[in-house]
């Protein structure tokens, strides 16, 4: 009987945070690979920022620390006239729940988002050719039937998420959180600083659930070993699709090797950028989202954050 009531209380206090469908954030990200391996139920949480000061300072009463990870095998993003299919993606963050019902997000030191780079359909020819700009036309002539035509696009986070709405995570059609990002376009002719969106003028994604995810829960010991009497728990929300079609997209900038913005102009003209809100969209398919935290964080006060960190580190292989 105690176990049942414990599960019920835990689900009620954590599902709203996990239900944020953070898989939406992970539609794209910086292409890199995590190397940490963790035991058992800790397995997915390879980059949880348990050592961040905000996480360590969480006492378990006023503030409760948790780890969140969301992955997806694929999705798509449409910016202006261009649609790109995305590959495997992953988002990992720490979440600090506050006693007043608000939450704050803590990103890992290397950033919250990682993803496989996506290939832009048509490459450079499709992105800016043909053109009535002579310098751009010269580039178009060089890359016809060339390996230099390939463009990859990687979406990067450019600031901490904000406007976090916990309740929206267990509903549909309500924005969950705002995520500022920029898209890095990579090709030898574009140079190394070609972006759609910037740190000061980012694309801001506000994803919502299209359908409700399936719910599950497990209990485990601090080192990740499954145990009904374990001090840790993991909430599993799986199978949801998330979408946002409300965001605006600024024009490309920094593209080209010193051609005074000519390539920026060509890219923007061909792709229809800047693009107003309602003309763009992002979709993430079959998101797999997990949240891990202490079952009774108040019992660990004032050291809940420190104990969470100790448990995570005890699971490192």
Coordinates of N, CA and C in Angstrom, one line a residue, residues 34 36 38 41-53 55-56 65-70 90-96 106-112 232 290-293 305 308-313 316:
X34 N 28.4 12.0 -27.0 CA 28.8 11.8 -25.6 C 29.6 10.6 -25.4
X36 N 30.6 9.5 -22.0 CA 30.3 8.9 -20.7 C 29.3 7.8 -20.8
X38 N 26.9 5.2 -18.4 CA 26.4 5.0 -17.1 C 25.6 3.7 -16.9
X41 N 19.6 2.2 -15.1 CA 18.5 3.2 -15.4 C 19.1 4.6 -15.6
X42 N 20.4 4.8 -15.2 CA 21.1 6.1 -15.5 C 21.5 6.2 -16.9
X43 N 21.5 5.0 -17.7 CA 22.1 4.9 -19.0 C 21.9 6.1 -19.9
X44 N 20.6 6.6 -20.1 CA 20.4 7.7 -21.1 C 21.0 9.1 -20.6
X45 N 21.3 9.3 -19.4 CA 21.6 10.6 -18.8 C 23.1 10.9 -18.8
X46 N 23.7 10.7 -20.0 CA 25.2 10.8 -20.0 C 25.8 12.2 -19.9
X47 N 24.9 13.2 -20.1 CA 25.4 14.6 -20.0 C 24.7 15.5 -19.0
X48 N 23.9 14.8 -18.1 CA 23.2 15.6 -17.1 C 24.2 16.5 -16.3
X49 N 23.9 17.8 -16.2 CA 24.8 18.7 -15.5 C 24.7 18.7 -14.0
X50 N 25.0 17.5 -13.5 CA 24.8 17.3 -12.0 C 25.8 18.1 -11.2
X51 N 26.9 18.5 -11.8 CA 27.9 19.3 -11.1 C 27.7 20.8 -11.2
X52 N 26.7 21.3 -11.9 CA 26.5 22.7 -12.1 C 26.1 23.3 -10.7
X53 N 26.5 24.5 -10.5 CA 26.2 25.1 -9.1 C 24.7 25.2 -8.8
X55 N 22.4 23.1 -9.7 CA 21.9 21.8 -9.4 C 22.4 21.4 -8.0
X56 N 23.7 21.6 -7.7 CA 24.3 21.2 -6.4 C 23.6 22.0 -5.3
X65 N 16.3 19.1 -7.7 CA 17.0 18.8 -8.9 C 16.6 17.5 -9.6
X66 N 16.6 17.6 -11.0 CA 16.3 16.4 -11.8 C 17.1 16.4 -13.0
X67 N 17.2 15.3 -13.7 CA 17.9 15.1 -15.0 C 16.9 14.8 -16.0
X68 N 17.0 15.4 -17.2 CA 16.1 15.1 -18.3 C 16.9 14.9 -19.6
X69 N 16.4 13.8 -20.3 CA 17.0 13.6 -21.6 C 15.9 13.2 -22.6
X70 N 16.1 13.7 -23.9 CA 15.1 13.3 -24.9 C 15.8 13.1 -26.2
X90 N 19.5 14.5 -29.8 CA 19.5 14.3 -28.4 C 19.5 15.7 -27.7
X91 N 18.7 15.8 -26.6 CA 18.8 16.9 -25.7 C 19.0 16.4 -24.3
X92 N 19.9 17.0 -23.5 CA 20.0 16.7 -22.1 C 20.1 18.0 -21.4
X93 N 19.4 18.1 -20.3 CA 19.4 19.3 -19.4 C 19.2 18.8 -17.9
X94 N 19.5 19.7 -17.0 CA 19.1 19.6 -15.7 C 17.9 20.5 -15.5
X95 N 16.9 20.1 -14.6 CA 15.8 20.9 -14.3 C 15.7 21.1 -12.8
X96 N 15.6 22.3 -12.3 CA 15.4 22.6 -10.9 C 14.0 23.1 -10.7
X106 N 19.0 24.1 -16.6 CA 20.5 24.1 -16.5 C 21.0 23.3 -17.6
X107 N 21.8 23.9 -18.5 CA 22.3 23.2 -19.7 C 23.7 22.7 -19.3
X108 N 24.1 21.5 -20.0 CA 25.5 21.0 -19.8 C 26.5 22.1 -20.3
X109 N 27.7 22.0 -19.8 CA 28.7 23.0 -20.3 C 28.9 23.1 -21.8
X110 N 28.8 22.0 -22.5 CA 29.0 21.9 -23.9 C 27.7 22.2 -24.7
X111 N 26.6 22.6 -24.0 CA 25.4 22.9 -24.7 C 24.3 21.7 -24.5
X112 N 23.1 22.1 -24.6 CA 22.0 21.1 -24.4 C 21.8 20.2 -25.6
X232 N 15.9 6.3 -6.1 CA 15.7 7.0 -7.3 C 14.6 6.5 -8.1
X290 N 13.0 11.0 -20.9 CA 13.1 10.4 -19.6 C 13.5 11.5 -18.5
X291 N 13.0 11.3 -17.3 CA 13.4 12.2 -16.2 C 13.8 11.3 -15.0
X292 N 14.9 11.6 -14.4 CA 15.4 10.9 -13.2 C 15.5 11.9 -12.0
X293 N 15.2 11.4 -10.8 CA 15.3 12.3 -9.7 C 15.2 11.5 -8.4
X305 N 20.8 18.1 -4.1 CA 21.6 18.3 -5.3 C 22.9 17.6 -5.2
X308 N 22.2 13.8 -5.5 CA 21.9 13.4 -6.9 C 23.2 13.3 -7.7
X309 N 24.1 14.3 -7.5 CA 25.4 14.3 -8.2 C 26.2 13.0 -7.8
X310 N 26.2 12.7 -6.5 CA 27.0 11.5 -6.0 C 26.4 10.3 -6.6
X311 N 25.1 10.2 -6.7 CA 24.5 9.0 -7.3 C 24.8 8.8 -8.8
X312 N 24.7 9.9 -9.5 CA 25.1 9.9 -10.9 C 26.5 9.5 -11.1
X313 N 27.4 10.0 -10.3 CA 28.8 9.7 -10.5 C 29.1 8.3 -10.1
X316 N 28.8 5.9 -13.1 CA 29.7 6.0 -14.3 C 30.5 4.8 -14.4

